Amino acid sequence: RRCCHHKTKSKRSVTVLMSVTVNSNGWYEEIEAKAKKWWKEASALAKSCTKPTNKEVMRMAKTIGWGCFAIGLFGAVIELMFIPVVRVLTGVSVENRALHR
């Protein structure tokens, strides 16, 4: 099986489609042939794709969940680190903290 990224021709296809001029003979047939070729390749790719198994879905869900947890934990640590920094910069002491809320 091949992955979808092995057969990408986006730059070439765009260049070839842009080179078609309205004044040339058979321009409609040329565009139609390119569209049919693209549709054939896209259909073959869609047929070769498979649905992920339950194991793969759970693995992705766990990975995404751990990533969200790690990012949240990192943000919380950064926030906790900045609390003393803000107090020092603003000159708010522990006794005066209630007055500045």
mmCIF file with all atom_site columns, C-alpha atoms in Angstrom, residues 1 50-64:
data_model
loop_
_atom_site.group_PDB
_atom_site.id
_atom_site.type_symbol
_atom_site.label_atom_id
_atom_site.label_alt_id
_atom_site.label_comp_id
_atom_site.label_asym_id
_atom_site.label_entity_id
_atom_site.label_seq_id
_atom_site.pdbx_PDB_ins_code
_atom_site.Cartn_x
_atom_site.Cartn_y
_atom_site.Cartn_z
_atom_site.occupancy
_atom_site.B_iso_or_equiv
_atom_site.pdbx_formal_charge
_atom_site.auth_seq_id
_atom_site.auth_comp_id
_atom_site.auth_asym_id
_atom_site.auth_atom_id
_atom_site.pdbx_PDB_model_num
ATOM 1  C CA . ARG A 1 1  ? 0.000   0.000  0.000  1.00 0.00 ? 1  ARG A CA 1
ATOM 2  C CA . THR A 1 50 ? -9.203  2.270  5.356  1.00 0.00 ? 50 THR A CA 1
ATOM 3  C CA . LYS A 1 51 ? -11.060 3.134  8.511  1.00 0.00 ? 51 LYS A CA 1
ATOM 4  C CA . PRO A 1 52 ? -8.914  3.205  11.650 1.00 0.00 ? 52 PRO A CA 1
ATOM 5  C CA . THR A 1 53 ? -9.376  0.298  14.058 1.00 0.00 ? 53 THR A CA 1
ATOM 6  C CA . ASN A 1 54 ? -10.628 0.814  17.602 1.00 0.00 ? 54 ASN A CA 1
ATOM 7  C CA . LYS A 1 55 ? -7.081  0.310  18.858 1.00 0.00 ? 55 LYS A CA 1
ATOM 8  C CA . GLU A 1 56 ? -5.770  3.092  16.599 1.00 0.00 ? 56 GLU A CA 1
ATOM 9  C CA . VAL A 1 57 ? -8.590  5.441  17.628 1.00 0.00 ? 57 VAL A CA 1
ATOM 10 C CA . MET A 1 58 ? -7.912  4.841  21.333 1.00 0.00 ? 58 MET A CA 1
ATOM 11 C CA . ARG A 1 59 ? -4.184  5.376  20.797 1.00 0.00 ? 59 ARG A CA 1
ATOM 12 C CA . MET A 1 60 ? -4.832  8.711  19.073 1.00 0.00 ? 60 MET A CA 1
ATOM 13 C CA . ALA A 1 61 ? -7.308  9.770  21.767 1.00 0.00 ? 61 ALA A CA 1
ATOM 14 C CA . LYS A 1 62 ? -4.810  8.954  24.526 1.00 0.00 ? 62 LYS A CA 1
ATOM 15 C CA . THR A 1 63 ? -2.019  10.805 22.745 1.00 0.00 ? 63 THR A CA 1
ATOM 16 C CA . ILE A 1 64 ? -4.181  13.894 22.202 1.00 0.00 ? 64 ILE A CA 1
#
